[in-house]
Short mmCIF file of C-alpha atoms and ligand atoms in Angstrom, two decimals:
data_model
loop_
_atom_site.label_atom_id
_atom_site.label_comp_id
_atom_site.label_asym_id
_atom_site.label_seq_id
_atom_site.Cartn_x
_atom_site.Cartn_y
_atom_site.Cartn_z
CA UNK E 28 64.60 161.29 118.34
CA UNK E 29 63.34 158.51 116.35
CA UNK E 30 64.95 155.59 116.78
CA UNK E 31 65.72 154.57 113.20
CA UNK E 32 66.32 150.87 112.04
CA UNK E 33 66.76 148.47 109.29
CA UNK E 34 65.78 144.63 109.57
CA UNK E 35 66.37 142.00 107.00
CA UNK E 36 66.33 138.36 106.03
CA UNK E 37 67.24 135.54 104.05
CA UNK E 38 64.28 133.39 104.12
CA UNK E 39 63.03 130.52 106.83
CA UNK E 40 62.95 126.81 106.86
CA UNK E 41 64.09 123.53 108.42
CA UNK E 42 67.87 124.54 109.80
CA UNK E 43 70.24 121.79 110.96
CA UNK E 44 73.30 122.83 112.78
CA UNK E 45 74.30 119.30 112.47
CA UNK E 46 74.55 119.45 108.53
CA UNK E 47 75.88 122.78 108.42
CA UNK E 48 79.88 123.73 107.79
CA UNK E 49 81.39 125.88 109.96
CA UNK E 50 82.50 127.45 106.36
CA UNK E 51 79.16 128.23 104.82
CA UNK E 52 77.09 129.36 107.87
CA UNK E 53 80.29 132.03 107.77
CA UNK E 54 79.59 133.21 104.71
CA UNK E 55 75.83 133.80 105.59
CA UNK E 56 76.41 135.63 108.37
CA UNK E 57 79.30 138.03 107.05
CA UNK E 58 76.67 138.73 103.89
CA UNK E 59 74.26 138.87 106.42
CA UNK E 60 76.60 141.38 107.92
CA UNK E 61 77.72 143.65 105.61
CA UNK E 62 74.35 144.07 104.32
CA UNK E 63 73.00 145.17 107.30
CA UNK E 64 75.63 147.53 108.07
CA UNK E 65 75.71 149.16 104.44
CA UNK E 66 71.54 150.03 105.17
CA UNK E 67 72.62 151.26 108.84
CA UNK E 68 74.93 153.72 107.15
CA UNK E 69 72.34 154.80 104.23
CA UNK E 70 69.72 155.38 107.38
CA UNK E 71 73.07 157.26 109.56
CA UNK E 72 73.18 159.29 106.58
CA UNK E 73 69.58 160.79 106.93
CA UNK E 74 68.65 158.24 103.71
CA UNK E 75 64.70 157.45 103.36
CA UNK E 76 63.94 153.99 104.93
CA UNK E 77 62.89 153.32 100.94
CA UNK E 78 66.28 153.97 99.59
CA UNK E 79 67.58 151.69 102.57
CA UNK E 80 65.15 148.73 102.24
CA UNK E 81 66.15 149.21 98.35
CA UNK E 82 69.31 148.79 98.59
CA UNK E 83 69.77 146.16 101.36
CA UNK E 84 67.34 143.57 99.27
CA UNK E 85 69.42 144.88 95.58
CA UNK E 86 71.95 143.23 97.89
CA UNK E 87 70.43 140.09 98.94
CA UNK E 88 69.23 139.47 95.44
CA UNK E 89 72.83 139.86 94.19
CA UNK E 90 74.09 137.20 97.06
CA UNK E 91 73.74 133.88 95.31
CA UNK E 92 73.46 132.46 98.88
CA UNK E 93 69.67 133.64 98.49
CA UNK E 94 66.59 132.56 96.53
CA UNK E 95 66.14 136.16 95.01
CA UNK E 96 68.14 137.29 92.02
CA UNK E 97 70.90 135.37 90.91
CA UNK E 98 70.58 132.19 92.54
CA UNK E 99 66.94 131.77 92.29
CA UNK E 100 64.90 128.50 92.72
CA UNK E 101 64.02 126.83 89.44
CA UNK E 102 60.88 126.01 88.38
CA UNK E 103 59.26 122.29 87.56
CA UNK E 104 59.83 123.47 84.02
CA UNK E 105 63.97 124.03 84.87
CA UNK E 106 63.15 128.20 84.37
CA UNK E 107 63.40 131.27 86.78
CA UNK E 108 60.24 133.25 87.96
CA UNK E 109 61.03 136.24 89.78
CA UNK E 110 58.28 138.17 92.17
CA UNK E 111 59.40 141.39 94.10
CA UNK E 112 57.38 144.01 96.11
CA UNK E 113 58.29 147.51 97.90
CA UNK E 114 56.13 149.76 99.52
CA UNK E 115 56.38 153.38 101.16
CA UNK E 116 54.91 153.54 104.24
CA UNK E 117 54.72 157.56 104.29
CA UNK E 118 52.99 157.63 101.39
CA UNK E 119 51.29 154.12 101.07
CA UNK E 120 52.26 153.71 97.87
CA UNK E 121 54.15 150.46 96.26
CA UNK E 122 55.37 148.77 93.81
CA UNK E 123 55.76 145.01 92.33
CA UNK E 124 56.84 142.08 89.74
CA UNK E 125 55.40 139.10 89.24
CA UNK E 126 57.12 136.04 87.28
CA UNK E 127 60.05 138.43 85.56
CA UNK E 128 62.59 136.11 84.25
CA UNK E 129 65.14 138.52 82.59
CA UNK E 130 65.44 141.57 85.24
CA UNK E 131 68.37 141.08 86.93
CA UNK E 132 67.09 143.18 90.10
CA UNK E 133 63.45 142.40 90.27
CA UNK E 134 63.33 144.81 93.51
CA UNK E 135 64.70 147.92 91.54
CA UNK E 136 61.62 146.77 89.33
CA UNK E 137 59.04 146.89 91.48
CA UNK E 138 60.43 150.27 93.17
CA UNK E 139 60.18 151.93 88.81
CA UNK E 140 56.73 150.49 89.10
CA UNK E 141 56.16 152.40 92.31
CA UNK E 142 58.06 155.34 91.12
CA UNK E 143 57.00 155.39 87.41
CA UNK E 144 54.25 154.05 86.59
CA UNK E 145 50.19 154.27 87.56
CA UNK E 146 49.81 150.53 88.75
CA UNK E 147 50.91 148.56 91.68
CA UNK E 148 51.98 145.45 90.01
CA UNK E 149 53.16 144.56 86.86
CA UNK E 150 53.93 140.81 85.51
CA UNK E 151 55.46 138.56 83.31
CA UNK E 152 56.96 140.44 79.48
CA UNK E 153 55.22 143.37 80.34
CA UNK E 154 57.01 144.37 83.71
CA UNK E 155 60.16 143.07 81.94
CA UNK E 156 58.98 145.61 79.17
CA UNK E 157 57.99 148.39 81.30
CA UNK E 158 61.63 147.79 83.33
CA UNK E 159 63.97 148.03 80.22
CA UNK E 160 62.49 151.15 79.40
CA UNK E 161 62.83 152.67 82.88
CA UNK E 162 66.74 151.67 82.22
CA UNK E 163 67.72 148.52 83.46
CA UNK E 164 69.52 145.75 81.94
CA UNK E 165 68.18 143.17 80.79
CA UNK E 166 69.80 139.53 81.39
CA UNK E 167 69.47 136.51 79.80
CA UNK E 168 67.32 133.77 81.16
CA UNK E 169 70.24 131.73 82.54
CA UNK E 170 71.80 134.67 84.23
CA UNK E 171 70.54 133.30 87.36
CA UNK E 172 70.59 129.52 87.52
CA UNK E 173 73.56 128.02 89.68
CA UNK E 174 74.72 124.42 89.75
CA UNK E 175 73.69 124.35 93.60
CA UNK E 176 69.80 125.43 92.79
CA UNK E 177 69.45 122.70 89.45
CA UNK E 178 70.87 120.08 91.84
CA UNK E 179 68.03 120.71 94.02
CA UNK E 180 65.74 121.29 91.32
CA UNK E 181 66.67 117.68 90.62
CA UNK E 182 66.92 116.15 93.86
CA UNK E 183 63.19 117.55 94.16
CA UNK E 184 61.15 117.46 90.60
CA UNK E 185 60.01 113.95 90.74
CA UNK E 186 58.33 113.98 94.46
CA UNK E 187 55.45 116.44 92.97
CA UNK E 188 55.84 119.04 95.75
CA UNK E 189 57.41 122.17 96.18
CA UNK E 190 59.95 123.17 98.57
CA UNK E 191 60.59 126.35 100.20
CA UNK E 192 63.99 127.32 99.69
CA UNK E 193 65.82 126.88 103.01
CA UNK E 194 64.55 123.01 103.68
CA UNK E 195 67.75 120.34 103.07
CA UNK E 196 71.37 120.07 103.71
CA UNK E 197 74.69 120.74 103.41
CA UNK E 198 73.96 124.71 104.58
CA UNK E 199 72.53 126.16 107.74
CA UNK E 200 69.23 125.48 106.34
CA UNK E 201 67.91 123.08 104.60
CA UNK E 202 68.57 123.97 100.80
CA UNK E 203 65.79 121.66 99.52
CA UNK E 204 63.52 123.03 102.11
CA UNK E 205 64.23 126.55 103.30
CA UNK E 206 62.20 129.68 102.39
CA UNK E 207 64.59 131.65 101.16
CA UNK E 208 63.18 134.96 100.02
CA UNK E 209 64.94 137.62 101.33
CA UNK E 210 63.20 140.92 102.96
CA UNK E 211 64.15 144.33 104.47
CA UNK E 212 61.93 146.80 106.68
CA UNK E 213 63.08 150.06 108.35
CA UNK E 214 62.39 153.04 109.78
CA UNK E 215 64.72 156.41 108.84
CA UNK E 216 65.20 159.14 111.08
CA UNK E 217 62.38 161.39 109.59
CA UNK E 218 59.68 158.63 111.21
CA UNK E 219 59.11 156.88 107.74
CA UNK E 220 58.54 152.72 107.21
CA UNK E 221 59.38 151.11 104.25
CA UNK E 222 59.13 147.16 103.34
CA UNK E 223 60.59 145.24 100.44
CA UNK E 224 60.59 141.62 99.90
CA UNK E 225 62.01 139.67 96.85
CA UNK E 226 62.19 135.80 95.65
CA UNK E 227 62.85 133.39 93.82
CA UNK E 228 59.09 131.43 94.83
CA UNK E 229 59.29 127.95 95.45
CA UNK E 230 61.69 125.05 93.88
CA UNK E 231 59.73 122.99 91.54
CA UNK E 232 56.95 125.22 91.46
CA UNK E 233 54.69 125.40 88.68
CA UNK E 234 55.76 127.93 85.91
CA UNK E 235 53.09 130.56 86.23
CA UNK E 236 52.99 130.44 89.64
CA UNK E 237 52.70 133.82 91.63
CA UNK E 238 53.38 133.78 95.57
CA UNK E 239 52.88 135.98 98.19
CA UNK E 240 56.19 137.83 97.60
CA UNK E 241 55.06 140.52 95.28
CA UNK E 242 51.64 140.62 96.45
CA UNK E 243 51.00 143.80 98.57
CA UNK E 244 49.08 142.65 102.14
CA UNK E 245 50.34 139.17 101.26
CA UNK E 246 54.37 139.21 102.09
CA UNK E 247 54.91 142.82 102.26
CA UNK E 248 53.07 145.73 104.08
CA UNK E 249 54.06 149.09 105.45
CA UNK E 250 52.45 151.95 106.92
CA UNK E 251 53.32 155.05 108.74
CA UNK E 252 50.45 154.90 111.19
CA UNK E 253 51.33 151.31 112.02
CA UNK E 254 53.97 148.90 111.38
CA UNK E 255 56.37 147.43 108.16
CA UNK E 256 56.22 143.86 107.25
CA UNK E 257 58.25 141.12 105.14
CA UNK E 258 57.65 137.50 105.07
CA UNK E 259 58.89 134.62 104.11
CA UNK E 260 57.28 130.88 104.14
CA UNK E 261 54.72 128.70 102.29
CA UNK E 262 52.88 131.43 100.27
CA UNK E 263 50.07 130.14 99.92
CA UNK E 264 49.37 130.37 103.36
CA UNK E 265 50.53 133.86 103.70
CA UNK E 266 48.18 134.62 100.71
CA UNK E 267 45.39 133.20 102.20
CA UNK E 268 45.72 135.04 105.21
CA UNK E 269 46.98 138.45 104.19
CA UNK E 270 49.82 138.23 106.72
CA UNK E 271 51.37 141.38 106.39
CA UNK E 272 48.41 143.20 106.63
CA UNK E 273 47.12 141.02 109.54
CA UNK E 274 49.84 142.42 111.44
CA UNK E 275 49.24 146.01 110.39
CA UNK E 276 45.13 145.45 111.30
CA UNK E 277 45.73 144.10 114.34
CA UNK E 278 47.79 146.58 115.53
CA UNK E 279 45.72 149.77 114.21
CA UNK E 280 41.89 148.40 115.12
CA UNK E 281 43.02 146.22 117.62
CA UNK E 282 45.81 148.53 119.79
CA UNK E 283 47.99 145.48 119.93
CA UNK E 284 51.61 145.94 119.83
CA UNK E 285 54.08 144.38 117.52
CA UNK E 286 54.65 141.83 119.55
CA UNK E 287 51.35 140.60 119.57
CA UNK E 288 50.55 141.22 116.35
CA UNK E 289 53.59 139.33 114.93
CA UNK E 290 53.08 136.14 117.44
CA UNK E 291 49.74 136.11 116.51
CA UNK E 292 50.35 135.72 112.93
CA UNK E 293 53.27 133.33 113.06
CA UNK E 294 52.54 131.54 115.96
CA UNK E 295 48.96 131.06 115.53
CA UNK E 296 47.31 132.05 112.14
CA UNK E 297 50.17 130.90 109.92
CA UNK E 298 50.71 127.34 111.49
CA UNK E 299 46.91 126.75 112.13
CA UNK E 300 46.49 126.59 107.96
CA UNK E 301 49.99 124.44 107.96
CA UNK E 302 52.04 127.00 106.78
CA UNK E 303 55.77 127.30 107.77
CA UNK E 304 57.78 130.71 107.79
CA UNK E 305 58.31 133.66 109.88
CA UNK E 306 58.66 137.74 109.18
CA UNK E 307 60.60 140.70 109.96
CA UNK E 308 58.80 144.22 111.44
CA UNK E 309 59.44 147.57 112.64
CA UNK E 310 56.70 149.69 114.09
CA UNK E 311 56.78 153.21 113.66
CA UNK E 312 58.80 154.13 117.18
CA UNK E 313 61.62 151.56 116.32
CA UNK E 314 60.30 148.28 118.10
CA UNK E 315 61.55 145.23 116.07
CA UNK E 316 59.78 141.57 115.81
CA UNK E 317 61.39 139.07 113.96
CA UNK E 318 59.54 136.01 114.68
CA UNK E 319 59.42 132.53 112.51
CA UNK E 320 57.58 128.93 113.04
CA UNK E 321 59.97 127.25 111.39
CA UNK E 322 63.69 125.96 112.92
CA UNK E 323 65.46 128.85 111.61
CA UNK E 324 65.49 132.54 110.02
CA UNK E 325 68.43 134.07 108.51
CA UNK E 326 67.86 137.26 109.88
CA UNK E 327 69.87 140.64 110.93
CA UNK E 328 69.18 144.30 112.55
CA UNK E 329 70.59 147.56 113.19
CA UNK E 330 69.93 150.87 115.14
CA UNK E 331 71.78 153.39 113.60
CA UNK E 332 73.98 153.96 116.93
CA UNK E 333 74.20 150.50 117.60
CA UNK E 334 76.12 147.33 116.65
CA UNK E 335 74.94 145.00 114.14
CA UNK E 336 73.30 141.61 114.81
CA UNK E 337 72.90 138.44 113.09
CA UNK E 338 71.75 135.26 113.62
CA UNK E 339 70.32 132.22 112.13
CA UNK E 340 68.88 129.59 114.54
CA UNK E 341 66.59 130.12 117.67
CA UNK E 342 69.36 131.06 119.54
CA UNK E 343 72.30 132.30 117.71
N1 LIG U 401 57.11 133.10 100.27
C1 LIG U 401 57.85 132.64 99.12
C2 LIG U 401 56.89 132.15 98.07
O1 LIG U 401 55.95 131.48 98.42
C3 LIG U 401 58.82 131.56 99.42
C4 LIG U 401 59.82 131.88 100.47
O2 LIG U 401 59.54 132.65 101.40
O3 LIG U 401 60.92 131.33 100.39
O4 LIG U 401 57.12 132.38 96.91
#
């Protein structure tokens, strides 16, 4: 019986308990929650682990808690650049968006791309384009700014860097600083991965700047013969090292297990090019990783018979 499982997050970064409200790190881990359990029952159901990593990061970009969706980082230009990636691990194939600034759910983008369409990823007017005519709405451009993301826009445009979404405070992590893509991966009781990974890139990044979100290899992976993958953390870094698929290579040509693999990445690869961040996997007999570099992960799991979990920091 396979053990079937769904995995998520909400992005990494520099987490404070001491600058946290009781109040808000509530309200992260009740969405955390609920999301978690609605995938459990889509998997309970006999639903593909594609429908289920669909649907749980639909959910997290819908959350304004999270930089995906509404809610978003802004760019140095005070605009919204949405990436988003899926892939089917039975089948290897995927789907993505790269800087979409009118789709409300860039991940139900990138799964029409996978669905719908020849390519693997699509960007800018022409995925936006490509997903009107596959029937979804289209917002406007301010549909997902919030006054808590252009006060951190603010607080950060002038010090010429960019900050992952989770880094500063007033919430469990550090808004100014956290990485707060959000990610699913799971495995469905016919033995199938899937991984899907959404964001809202970088606060004050350049407009026109793609990350490793939507890039296939980069912050999302899966395969049947080996392992699913979503990260979150400094892109560039994941770019540069193909983390996802590192984790996938090492396990298939290298017989490590997902522990390995994953520690390897995060622990070593990721931090030795000063990169922050961490990732969520499932391998295909149900073993979970969910490791991170950085002080905190918002992070939660599932077996279909068992309870939900959730936590934020190292420990909790
Ligand atoms: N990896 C994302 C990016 O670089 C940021 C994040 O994980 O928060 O766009």
């Amino acid at each position: 019986m396979t053990r079937a499982v769904i995995a998520i997050h909400g992005g990494a970064g520099a987490l404070s308990r001491s600058t946290t409200s009781a109040a808000r790190e509530q309200q992260y881990r009740q969405q955390l929650h609920d999301i978690v359990a609605a995938g459990q029952q889509i998997l309970a159901a006999g639903g593909s682990a594609l429908d289920a990593v669909t649907d749980a990061v639909r959910r997290l970009e819908a959350c304004p808690l999270f930089n995906a969706g509404r809610g978003a980082v802004f760019t140095h230009q005070g605009t919204h650049e949405l990436d988003a990636s899926i892939m089917d691990g039975r089948t290897l194939q995927a789907g993505a968006v790269a800087g979409v600034s009118h789709i409300e759910h860039p991940i139900l983008a990138a799964r029409k791309v996978l669905e719908a369409s020849p390519h693997v990823l699509l960007i800018g007017a022409g995925a936006e384009a490509f997903a009107v005519a596959q029937g979804l709405e289209p917002v406007a451009a301010d549909f997902f700014s919030t006054p808590e993301r252009l006060a951190q826009l603010l607080r950060v445009r002038d010090s010429n860097t960019t900050q992952l979404d989770h880094d500063a405070a007033a919430t469990p992590l550090d808004e100014d600083r956290k990485l707060g893509t959000v990610g699913a991966v799971a495995l469905d009781l016919h033995g199938n991965l899937a991984a899907a990974t959404s964001t809202g890139g970088m606060t004050n990044k350049q407009a026109g700047r793609v990350g490793d979100s939507p890039l296939i290899g980069a912050g999302c992976y899966a395969s049947n013969d080996s392992v699913a993958v979503s990260c979150t953390g400094t892109g560039e870094v994941f770019m540069r090292t193909l983390a996802a698929y590192d984790v996938a290579a090492q396990m298939k040509y290298a017989g490590r297990s997902l522990q390995q693999a994953t520690a390897s990445v995060i622990h070593d690869t990721i931090p030795e090019l000063e990169g922050s961040g961490g990732l969520i996997a499932v391998d295909a007999q149900g073993n979970l990783a969910l490791p991170f570099n950085s002080e905190g992960m918002y992070r939660g799991f599932a077996y279909v018979e068992g309870a939900v979990e959730v936590a934020i920091y190292r420990d909790s």
